[in-house]
Coordinates of C-alpha atoms in Angstrom, one line a residue:
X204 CA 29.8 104.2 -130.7
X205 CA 30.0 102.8 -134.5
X206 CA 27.2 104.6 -135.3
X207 CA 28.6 107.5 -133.9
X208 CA 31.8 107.9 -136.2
X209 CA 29.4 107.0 -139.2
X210 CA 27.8 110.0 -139.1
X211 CA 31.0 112.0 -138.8
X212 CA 32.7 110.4 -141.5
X213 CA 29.8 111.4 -143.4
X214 CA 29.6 115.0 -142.1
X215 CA 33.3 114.9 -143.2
X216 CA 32.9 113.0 -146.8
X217 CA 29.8 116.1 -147.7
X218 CA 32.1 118.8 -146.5
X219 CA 35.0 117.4 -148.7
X220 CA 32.4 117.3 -151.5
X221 CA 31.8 120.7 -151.0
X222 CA 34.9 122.0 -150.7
X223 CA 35.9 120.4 -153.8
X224 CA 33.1 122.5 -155.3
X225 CA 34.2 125.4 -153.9
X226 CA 37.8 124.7 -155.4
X227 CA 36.1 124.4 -158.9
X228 CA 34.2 127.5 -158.8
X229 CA 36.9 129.9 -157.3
X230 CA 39.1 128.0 -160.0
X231 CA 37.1 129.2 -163.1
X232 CA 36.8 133.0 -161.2
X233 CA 40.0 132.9 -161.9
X234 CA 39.9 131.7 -164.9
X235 CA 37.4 134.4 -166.1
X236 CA 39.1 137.1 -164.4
X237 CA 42.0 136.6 -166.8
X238 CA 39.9 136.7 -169.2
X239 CA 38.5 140.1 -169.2
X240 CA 41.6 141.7 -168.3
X241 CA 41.7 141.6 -164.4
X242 CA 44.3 139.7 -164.4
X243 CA 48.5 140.9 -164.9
X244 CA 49.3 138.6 -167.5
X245 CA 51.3 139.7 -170.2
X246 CA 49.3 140.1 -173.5
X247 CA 51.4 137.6 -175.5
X248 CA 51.4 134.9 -172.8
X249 CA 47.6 135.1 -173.1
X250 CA 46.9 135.5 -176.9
X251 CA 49.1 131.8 -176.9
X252 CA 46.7 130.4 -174.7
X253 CA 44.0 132.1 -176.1
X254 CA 42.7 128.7 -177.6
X255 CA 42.0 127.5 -174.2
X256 CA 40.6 130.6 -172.5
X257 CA 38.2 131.0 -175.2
X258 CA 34.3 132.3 -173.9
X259 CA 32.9 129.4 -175.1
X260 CA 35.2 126.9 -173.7
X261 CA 35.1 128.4 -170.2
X262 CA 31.6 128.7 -169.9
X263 CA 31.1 125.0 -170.9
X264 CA 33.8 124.0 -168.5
X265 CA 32.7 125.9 -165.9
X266 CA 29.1 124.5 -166.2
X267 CA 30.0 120.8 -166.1
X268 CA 32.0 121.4 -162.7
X269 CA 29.2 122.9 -161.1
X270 CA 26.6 119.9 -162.6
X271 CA 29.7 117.8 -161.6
X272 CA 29.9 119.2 -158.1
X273 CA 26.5 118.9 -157.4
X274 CA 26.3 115.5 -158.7
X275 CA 28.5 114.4 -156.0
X276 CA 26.7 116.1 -153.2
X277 CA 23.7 114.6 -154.6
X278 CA 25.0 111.2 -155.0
X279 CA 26.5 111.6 -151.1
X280 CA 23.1 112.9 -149.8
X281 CA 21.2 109.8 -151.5
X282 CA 23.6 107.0 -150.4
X283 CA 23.4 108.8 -146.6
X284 CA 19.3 108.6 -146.9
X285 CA 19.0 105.7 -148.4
X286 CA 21.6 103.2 -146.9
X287 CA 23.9 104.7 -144.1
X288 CA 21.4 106.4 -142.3
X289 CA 19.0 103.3 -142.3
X290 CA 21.8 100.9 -141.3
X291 CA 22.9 103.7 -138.8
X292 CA 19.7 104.0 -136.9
X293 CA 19.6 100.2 -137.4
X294 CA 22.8 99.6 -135.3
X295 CA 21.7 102.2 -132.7
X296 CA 18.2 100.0 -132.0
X297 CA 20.2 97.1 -132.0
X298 CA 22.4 98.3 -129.4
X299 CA 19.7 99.0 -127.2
X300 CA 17.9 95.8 -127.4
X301 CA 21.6 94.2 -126.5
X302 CA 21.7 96.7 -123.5
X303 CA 18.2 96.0 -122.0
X304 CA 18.3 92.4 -122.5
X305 CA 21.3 92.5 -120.6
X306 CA 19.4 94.0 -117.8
X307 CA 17.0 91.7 -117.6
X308 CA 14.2 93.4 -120.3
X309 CA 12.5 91.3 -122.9
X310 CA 10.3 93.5 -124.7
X311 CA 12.4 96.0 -126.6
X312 CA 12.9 95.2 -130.7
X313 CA 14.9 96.8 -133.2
X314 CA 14.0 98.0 -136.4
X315 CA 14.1 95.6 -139.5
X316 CA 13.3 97.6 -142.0
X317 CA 17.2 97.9 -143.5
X318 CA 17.7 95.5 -146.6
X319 CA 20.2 92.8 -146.3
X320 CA 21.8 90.9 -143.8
X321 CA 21.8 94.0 -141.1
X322 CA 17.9 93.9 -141.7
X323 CA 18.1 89.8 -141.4
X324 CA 20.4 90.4 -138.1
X325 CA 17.6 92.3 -136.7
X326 CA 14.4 89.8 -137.6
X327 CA 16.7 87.3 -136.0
X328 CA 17.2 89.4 -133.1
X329 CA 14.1 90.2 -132.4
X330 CA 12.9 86.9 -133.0
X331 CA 15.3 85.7 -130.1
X332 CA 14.0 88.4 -128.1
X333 CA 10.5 87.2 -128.7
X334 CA 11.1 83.7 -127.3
X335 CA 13.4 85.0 -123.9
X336 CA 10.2 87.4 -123.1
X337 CA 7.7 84.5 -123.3
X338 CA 10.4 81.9 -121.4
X339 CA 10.9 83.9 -119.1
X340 CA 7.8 85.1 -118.1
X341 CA 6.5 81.4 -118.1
X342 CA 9.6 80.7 -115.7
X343 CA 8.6 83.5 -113.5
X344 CA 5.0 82.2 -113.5
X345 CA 6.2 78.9 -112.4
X346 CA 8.1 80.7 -109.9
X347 CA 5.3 82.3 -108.5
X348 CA 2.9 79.9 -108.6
X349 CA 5.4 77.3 -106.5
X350 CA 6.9 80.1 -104.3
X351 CA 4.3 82.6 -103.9
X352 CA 7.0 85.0 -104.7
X353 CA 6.0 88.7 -106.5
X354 CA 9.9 90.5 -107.3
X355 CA 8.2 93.6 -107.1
X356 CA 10.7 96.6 -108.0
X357 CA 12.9 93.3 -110.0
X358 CA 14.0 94.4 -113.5
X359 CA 16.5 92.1 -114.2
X360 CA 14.1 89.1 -114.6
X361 CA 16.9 86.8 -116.3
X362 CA 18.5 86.9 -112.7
X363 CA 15.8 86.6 -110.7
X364 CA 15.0 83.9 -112.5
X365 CA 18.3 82.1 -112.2
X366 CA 19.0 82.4 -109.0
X367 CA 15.0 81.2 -108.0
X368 CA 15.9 77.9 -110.5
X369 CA 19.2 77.4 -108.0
X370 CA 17.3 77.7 -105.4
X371 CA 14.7 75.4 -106.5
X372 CA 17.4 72.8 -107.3
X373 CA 18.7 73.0 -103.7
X374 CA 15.1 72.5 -102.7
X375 CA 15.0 69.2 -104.9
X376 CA 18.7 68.1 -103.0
X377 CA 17.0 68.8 -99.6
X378 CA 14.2 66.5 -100.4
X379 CA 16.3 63.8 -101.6
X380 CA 18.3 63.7 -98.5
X381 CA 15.6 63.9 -96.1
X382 CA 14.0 61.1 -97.8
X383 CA 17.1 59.2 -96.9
X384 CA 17.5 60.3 -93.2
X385 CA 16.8 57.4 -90.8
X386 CA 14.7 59.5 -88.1
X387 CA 12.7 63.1 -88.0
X388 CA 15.3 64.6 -86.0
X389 CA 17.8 64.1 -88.8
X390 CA 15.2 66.1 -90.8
X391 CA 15.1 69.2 -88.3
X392 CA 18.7 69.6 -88.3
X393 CA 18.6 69.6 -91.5
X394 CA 15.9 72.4 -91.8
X395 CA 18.0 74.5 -89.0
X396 CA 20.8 74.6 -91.2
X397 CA 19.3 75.7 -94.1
X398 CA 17.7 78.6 -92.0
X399 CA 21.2 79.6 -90.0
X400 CA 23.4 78.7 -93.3
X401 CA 21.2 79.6 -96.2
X402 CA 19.0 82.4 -94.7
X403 CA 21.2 83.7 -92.2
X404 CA 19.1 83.6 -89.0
X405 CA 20.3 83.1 -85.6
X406 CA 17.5 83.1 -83.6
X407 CA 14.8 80.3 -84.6
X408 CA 12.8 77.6 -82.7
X409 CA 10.9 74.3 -84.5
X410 CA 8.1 73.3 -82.5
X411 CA 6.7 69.7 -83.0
X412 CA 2.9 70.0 -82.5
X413 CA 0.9 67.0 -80.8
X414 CA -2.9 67.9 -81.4
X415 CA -4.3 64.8 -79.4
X416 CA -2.9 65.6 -76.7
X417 CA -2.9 69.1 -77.0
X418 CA 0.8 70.1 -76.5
X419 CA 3.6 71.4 -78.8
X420 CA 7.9 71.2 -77.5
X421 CA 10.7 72.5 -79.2
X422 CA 12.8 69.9 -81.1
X423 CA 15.5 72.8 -82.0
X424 CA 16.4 75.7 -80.4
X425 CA 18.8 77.7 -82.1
X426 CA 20.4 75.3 -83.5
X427 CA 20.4 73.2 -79.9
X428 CA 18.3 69.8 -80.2
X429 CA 15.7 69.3 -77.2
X430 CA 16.2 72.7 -75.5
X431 CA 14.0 74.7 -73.6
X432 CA 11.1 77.2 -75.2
X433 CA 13.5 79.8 -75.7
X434 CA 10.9 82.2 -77.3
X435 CA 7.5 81.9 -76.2
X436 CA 5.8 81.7 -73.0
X437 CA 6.3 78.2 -71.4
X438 CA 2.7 77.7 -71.3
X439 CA 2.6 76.9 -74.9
X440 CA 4.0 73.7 -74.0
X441 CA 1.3 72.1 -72.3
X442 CA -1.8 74.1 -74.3
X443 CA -1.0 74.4 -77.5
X444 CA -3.8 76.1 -78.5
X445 CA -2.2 79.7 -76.8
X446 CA 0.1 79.4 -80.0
X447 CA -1.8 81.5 -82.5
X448 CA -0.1 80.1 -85.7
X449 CA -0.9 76.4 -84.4
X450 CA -4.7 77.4 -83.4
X451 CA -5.8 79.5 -86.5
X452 CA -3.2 77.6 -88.8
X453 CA -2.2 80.8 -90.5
X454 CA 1.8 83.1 -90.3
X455 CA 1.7 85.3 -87.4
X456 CA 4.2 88.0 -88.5
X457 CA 5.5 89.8 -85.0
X458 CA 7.5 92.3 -87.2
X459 CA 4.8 94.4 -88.8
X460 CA 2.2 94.0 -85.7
X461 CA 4.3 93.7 -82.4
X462 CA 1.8 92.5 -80.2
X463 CA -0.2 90.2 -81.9
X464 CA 0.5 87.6 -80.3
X465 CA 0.9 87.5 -76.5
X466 CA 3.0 84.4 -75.8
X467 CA 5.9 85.6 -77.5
X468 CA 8.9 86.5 -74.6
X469 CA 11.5 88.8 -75.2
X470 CA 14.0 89.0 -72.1
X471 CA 16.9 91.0 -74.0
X472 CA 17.7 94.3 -73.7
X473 CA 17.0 95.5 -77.4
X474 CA 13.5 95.1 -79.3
X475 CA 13.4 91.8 -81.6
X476 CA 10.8 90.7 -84.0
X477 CA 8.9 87.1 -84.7
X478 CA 7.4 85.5 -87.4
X479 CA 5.6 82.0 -87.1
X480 CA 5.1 79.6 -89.6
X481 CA 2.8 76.8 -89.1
X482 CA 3.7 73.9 -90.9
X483 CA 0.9 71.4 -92.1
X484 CA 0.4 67.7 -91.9
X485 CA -2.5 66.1 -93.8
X486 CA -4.8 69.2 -92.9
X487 CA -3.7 69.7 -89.4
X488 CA -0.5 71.8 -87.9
X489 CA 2.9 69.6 -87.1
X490 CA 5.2 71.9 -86.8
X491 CA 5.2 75.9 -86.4
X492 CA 8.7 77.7 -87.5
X493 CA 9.4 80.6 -85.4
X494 CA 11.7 83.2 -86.6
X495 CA 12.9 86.1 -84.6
X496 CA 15.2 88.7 -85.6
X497 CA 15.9 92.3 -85.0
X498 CA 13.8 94.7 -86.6
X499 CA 15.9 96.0 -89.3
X500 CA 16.4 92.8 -91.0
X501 CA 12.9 92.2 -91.5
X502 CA 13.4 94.0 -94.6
X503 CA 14.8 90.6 -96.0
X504 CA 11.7 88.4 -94.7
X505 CA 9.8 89.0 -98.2
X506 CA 12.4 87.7 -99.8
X507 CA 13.3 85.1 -96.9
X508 CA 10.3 83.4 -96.2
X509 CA 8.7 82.3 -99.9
X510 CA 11.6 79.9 -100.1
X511 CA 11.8 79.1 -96.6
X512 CA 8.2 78.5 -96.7
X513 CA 8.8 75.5 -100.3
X514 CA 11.7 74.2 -97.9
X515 CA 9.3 73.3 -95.3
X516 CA 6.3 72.7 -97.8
X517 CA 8.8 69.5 -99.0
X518 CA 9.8 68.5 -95.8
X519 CA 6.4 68.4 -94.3
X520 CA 5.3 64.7 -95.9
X521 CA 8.8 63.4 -95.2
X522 CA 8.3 64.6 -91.5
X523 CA 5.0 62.8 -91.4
X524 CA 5.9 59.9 -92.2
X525 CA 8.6 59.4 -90.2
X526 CA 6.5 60.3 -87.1
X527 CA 4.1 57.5 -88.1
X528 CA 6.8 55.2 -88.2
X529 CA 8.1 56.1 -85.3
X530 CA 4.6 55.8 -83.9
X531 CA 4.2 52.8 -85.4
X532 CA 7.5 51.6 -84.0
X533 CA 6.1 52.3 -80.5
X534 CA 3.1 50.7 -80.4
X535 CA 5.0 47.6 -81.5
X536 CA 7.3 47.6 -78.4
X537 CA 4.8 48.9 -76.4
X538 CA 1.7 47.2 -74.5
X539 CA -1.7 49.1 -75.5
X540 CA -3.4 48.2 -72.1
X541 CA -0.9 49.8 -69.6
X542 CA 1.7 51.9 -71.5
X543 CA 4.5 50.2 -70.5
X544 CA 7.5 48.6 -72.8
X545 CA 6.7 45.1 -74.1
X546 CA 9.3 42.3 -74.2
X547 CA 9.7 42.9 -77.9
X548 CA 11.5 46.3 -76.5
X549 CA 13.8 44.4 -74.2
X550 CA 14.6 42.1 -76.4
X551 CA 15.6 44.7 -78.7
X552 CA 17.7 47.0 -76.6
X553 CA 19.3 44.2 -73.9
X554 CA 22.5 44.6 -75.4
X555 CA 22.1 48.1 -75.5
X556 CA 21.1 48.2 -71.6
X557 CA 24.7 45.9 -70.8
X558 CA 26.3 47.9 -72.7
X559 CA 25.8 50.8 -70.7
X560 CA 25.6 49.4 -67.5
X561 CA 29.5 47.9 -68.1
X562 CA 30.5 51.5 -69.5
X563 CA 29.1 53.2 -66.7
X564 CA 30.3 50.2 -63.8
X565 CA 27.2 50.0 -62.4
X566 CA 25.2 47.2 -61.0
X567 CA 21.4 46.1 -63.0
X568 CA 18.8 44.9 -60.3
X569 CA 16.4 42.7 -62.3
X570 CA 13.2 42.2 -60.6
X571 CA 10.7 39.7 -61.8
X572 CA 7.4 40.2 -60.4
X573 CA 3.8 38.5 -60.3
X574 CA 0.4 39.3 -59.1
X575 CA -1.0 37.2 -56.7
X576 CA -3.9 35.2 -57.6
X577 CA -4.7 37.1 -60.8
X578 CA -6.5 34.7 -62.6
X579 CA -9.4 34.9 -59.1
X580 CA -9.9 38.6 -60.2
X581 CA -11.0 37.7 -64.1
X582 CA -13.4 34.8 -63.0
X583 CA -14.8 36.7 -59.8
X584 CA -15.0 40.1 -61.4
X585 CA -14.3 40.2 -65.1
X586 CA -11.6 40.9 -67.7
X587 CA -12.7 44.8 -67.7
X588 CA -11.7 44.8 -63.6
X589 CA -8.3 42.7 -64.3
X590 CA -7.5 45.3 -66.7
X591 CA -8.2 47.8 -64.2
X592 CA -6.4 45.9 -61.5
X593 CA -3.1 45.8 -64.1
X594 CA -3.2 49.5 -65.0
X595 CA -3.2 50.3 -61.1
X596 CA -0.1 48.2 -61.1
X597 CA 1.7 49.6 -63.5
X598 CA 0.5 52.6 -62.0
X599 CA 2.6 51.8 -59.1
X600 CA 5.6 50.8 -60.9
X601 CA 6.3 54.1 -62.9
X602 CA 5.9 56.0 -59.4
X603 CA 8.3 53.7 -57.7
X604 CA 11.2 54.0 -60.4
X605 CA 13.2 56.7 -61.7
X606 CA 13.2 57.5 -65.8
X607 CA 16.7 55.7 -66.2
X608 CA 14.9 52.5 -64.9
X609 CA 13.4 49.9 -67.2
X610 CA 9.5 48.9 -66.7
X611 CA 8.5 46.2 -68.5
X612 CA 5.3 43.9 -68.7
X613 CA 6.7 40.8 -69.3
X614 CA 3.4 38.9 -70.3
X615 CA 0.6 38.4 -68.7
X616 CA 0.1 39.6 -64.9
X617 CA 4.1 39.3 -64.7
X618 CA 6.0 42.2 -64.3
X619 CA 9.9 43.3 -65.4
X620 CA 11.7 45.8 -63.7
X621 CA 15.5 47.0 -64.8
X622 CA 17.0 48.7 -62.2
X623 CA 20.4 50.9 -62.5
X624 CA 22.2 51.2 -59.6
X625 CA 25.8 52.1 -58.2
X626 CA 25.6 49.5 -55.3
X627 CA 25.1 46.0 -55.2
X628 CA 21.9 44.8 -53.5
X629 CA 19.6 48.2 -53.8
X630 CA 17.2 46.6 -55.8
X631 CA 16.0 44.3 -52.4
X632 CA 14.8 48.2 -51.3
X633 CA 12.9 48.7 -54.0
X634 CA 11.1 45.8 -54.7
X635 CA 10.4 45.7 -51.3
X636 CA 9.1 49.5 -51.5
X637 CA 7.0 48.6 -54.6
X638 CA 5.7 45.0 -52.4
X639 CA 4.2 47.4 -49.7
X640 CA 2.8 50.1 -51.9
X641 CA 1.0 47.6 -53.8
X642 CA -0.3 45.7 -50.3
X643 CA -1.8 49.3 -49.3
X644 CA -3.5 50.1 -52.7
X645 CA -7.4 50.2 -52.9
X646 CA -8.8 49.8 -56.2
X647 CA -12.2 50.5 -57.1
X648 CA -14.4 48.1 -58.4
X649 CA -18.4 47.7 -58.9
X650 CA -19.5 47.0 -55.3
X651 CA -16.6 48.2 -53.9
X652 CA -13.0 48.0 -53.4
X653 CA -10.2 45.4 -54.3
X654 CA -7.1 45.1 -52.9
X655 CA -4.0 43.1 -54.3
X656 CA -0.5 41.5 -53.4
X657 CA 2.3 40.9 -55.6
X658 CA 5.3 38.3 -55.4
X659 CA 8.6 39.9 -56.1
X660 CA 12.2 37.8 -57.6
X661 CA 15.2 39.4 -57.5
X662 CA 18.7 38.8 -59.4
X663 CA 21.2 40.7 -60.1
X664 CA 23.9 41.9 -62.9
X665 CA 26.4 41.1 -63.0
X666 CA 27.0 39.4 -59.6
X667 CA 24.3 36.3 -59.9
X668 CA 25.5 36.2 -63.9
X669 CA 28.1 37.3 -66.3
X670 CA 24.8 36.7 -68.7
X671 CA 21.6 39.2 -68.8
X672 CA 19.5 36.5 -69.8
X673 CA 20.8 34.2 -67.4
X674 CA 20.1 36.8 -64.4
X675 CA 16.6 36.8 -65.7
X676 CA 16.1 33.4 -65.5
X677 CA 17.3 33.5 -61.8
X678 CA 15.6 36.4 -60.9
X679 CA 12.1 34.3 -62.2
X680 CA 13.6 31.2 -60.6
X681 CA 13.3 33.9 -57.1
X682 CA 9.8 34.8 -58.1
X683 CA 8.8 31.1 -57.8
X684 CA 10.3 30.5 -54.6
X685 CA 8.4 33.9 -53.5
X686 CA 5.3 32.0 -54.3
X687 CA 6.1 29.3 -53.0
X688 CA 6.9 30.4 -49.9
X689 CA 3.6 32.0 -49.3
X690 CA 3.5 35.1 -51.9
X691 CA 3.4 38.6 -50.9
X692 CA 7.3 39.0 -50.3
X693 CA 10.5 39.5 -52.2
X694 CA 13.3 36.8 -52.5
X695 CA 16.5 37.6 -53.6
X696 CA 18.4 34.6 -55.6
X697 CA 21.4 35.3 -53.8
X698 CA 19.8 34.9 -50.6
X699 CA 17.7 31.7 -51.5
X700 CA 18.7 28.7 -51.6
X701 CA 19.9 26.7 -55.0
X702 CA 17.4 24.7 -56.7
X703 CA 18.2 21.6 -59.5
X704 CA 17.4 23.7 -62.5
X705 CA 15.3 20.8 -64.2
X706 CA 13.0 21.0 -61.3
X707 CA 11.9 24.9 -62.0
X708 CA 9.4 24.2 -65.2
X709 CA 7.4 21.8 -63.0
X710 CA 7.9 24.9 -59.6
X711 CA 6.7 27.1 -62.6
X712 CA 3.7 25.8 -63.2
X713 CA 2.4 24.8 -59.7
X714 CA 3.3 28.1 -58.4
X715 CA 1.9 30.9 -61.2
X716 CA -1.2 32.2 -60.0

């Protein structure tokens, strides 16, 4: 715009110039007209002016306007060339480089070759420009090195770049507060709300991948922890190598080839599309990401799933770890020969087991069990048979109880078993249940086979104690009158009869066994 009405006020100053020359000419016309004669003037008005009007006089005047005229133009013309025009087309480059930069483009300069400061303005423009093209295009580098990320079609780079260093900043937030999350599932919510609040989907399921055991569940289902495979086949559960993205270890995308992959299930009414991220852990899948959306927003998944895909990148350590740990945790309150909860774990979660038994009103069945004459099997047949003998057992227990019920091995060849029960006095059927199943098994051994009885106590919570350690002691002080009354039966504490407590260690001792 300033440069603009420069340019005019210079058309206007030359045409002024020239119309001031134009005055000067017509002026001595006029002058010469009168003169020779032309003109109406009386003769003695002119003879008194004569002295002014003379030939010579006129012509000299008359000359020196003209020089004087074109002097001006001249002078106009030269200061136009040489300054104004220069600064003018100076301005107008300026201008532009303002204009692109604000649109995102680096690599325009303006001119510098105007002396003074608008000629220092623009070295120290372009200069600036010179530095935003090469930090920017390092920052978009970065950006595409981390995010795998091309803006194809992106102009405004400044933006781009901006909004990818936000992003990347919520990506560092993220990983701090997964770090600080007490368990994994903490960490998959967190991941479905930065799909559903960040990205916008709906429709998502994380899978937690188990490759010993060849299986893969959903941990989140739309936003619903533990629910059913919502998306895929229900196969994939129990072989997980049907899951393309968790065999081959690479994104299936279900939006630009539809049926690649067969175990994707689709019960609407209107088409949707899937894309599967796998997720890696030390070299092997952990997780797969499945996205599924409708087919006209998969227009936004090049743009959605490089920064999905640094989200899950960062988690993917964090989630790791916290599986070891839990693992770790596990094989601490668990016993490696048979599977079952050690008494580390019910030490740990007694209260925990009260606590809901007394907010639900319901009655705990303890029973405290024992093989008989366990120690005969390890010197007859070995320690590799006695193992066998206790896996068969525990075998036994898991079938006999329900998954609300508390299995246990206590130490040794003794047994624990926490039942939950609305009645009083249930836990006499089950023992008994678990006393005959265990009389009829046959296990095999080298040379043939080997059956075993068991001795069973009972107690229960809270009506033989207020105290769950104190039932337990009760039910054990059963278990030894079981022995001692032959073995192979169940005795109930309320039904036996009451012993001098100082008495049981030595009943303990000459009973086990």
């Amino acid at each position: 715009m300033k440069s603009k009405l420069t340019e005019r006020g210079l058309q206007k100053l030359t045409l002024g110039g020239i119309a001031l020359l134009a005055g000067l000419i017509f002026y001595l016309f006029i002058a010469d007209a009168q003169f020779i004669g032309w003109s109406s003037v009386p003769q003695s008005q002119v003879a008194t002016s004569s002295q002014w009007t003379s030939p010579a006089v006129l012509v000299i005047s008359s000359g020196g306007l003209v020089l004087f005229g074109l002097f001006v133009i001249l002078l106009l013309m030269l200061v136009y060339r040489r300054w104004v025009r220069p600064s003018q087309l100076m301005l107008e480059s300026i201008y532009s480089v303002v204009t692109c930069a604000r649109e995102g483009r680096f690599d325009v300069r303006a001119r510098s070759d105007c002396p003074g400061r608008v000629g220092e303005i623009a070295v120290q423009l372009n200069g600036l420009m010179d530095q935003l093209h090469l930090g920017v295009d390092a920052i978009n580098k970065d950006v595409v090195q981390l995010t795998n990320f091309h803006a194809e079609g992106q102009t405004n780079k400044l933006t781009m770049a901006v909004e990818v260093v936000e992003s990347l900043v919520e990506v560092s937030q993220f990983k701090q507060q997964i770090e600080e999350d007490l368990t994994k599932v903490e960490v998959y919510r967190r991941i479905g709300n930065i799909i559903q609040n960040k990205f916008g989907l709906e429709r998502y399921t994380i899978y937690e991948v188990s490759s010993s055991q060849n299986r893969m569940h959903p941990v989140l289902v739309n936003g619903e922890q533990e629910g059913m495979c919502r998306w895929c086949r229900q196969e994939v559960q129990f072989r997980a190598e049907l899951c393309r993205a968790q065999r081959t270890g690479r994104i299936v995308d279900g939006v630009e080839q539809p049926n690649i992959c067969n175990q994707f299930y689709n019960d609407s009414d209107h088409p949707l599309g899937f894309y599967c991220m796998p997720v890696l852990h030390s070299g092997t899948v952990g997780n797969v990401v499945q996205l599924v959306v409708e087919p006209d927003m998969a227009v936004m998944f090049p743009y959605i799933i490089p920064f999905l895909q640094v989200f899950l990148r960062e988690s993917s350590s964090v989630i790791e770890s916290k599986r070891l740990m839990e693992k770790l945790r596990e094989s601490a309150l668990k016993d490696p020969l048979t599977g079952l909860n050690n008494r580390r774990f019910l030490e740990e979660y007694e209260r925990t087991i009260v606590a809901s038994s007394q907010r639900k009103e319901m009655f705990l069945s303890v029973l405290m069990m024992d093989l008989d004459h366990f120690k005969m099997v390890n010197d007859t047949h070995g320690h590799q048979v006695g193992d066998a003998v206790l896996k068969s057992l525990a075998g036994v227990l898991m079938q006999q109880t329900r998954a609300s019920d508390l299995v246990v091995r206590y130490g040794g060849e003794e047994f624990m078993v926490v039942l939950q029960n609305e009645r009083p006095h249930m836990g006499n059927q089950i023992a008994e249940k678990i006393r005959e199943t265990v009389e009829r098994l046959k296990i095999n051994v080298p040379g043939g086979c080997l059956q075993k009885t068991i001795s069973i106590g009972v107690a229960e919570f809270p009506t033989d104690g207020t105290d769950f350690d104190d039932v337990v002691e009760k039910a054990d002080m059963a278990l030894y009158r079981a022995k001692e009354q032959g073995r192979n039966r169940v005795i109930s504490h309320s039904a036996s009869e009451t012993e001098d407590k100082e008495e049981q260690p030595a009943v303990h001792l000459l009973f086990k066994g």
